[in-house]
Phi, psi and omega in degrees: 000162191265132189255102192297327182293322184272322159317285192312313194304290172325308183291306176311291172319325167283292178327318159310296197300315218267292189309319187300302180312315165325306184288318186297309174281341179277309167339325187260341169264029169056039188277152188219262236252155179087326194084023171262128194286157173263164188287007200248328167300293187324306185307298168342296179295311191301307189293325191273318153327280204298343179260337164292314169290346158285316185302303176320316190298306197301311212268349165305151186234023183232191175310087188318268186326318178281354192260300180302318187307304188295318169303313181294316164310322199279324186289328144332287172276352140337330191252021170279344180303303172325337170273331195261338164250353178251356190079017163290128173286151178318309193297298188315308183294330174284340176287337183261002164292304205293307174307312202270326213259305184289327190276327182281350163284304183297336176283338175291318170335285186302329185299310184302316177289318254232302193237030168061166150284158199242133177257000000 
């Protein structure tokens, strides 16, 4: 059974981690006009999402893969705020789903290797 409070907790945590980290990197890099993310901002977002999924995978008490996949879906939906607030295009948002899914897969694998299976 999906534990929705934990899913929401993990999704919001990952979204905040990625959002704040991305804004810091963008500001430091001087990302400017057009709302087009620079490659290092995209890399930062991926690495921070990966870290977030490792942490979420380490904390989950249920089936890790199912939990993280659900978290990934919620994180992706939360990304719609970037379309509304930061000028990210719908195409960029759709493509971000692939990066989130890959971060989820690798983050879950790293969590499984580091922390073992949880029952």
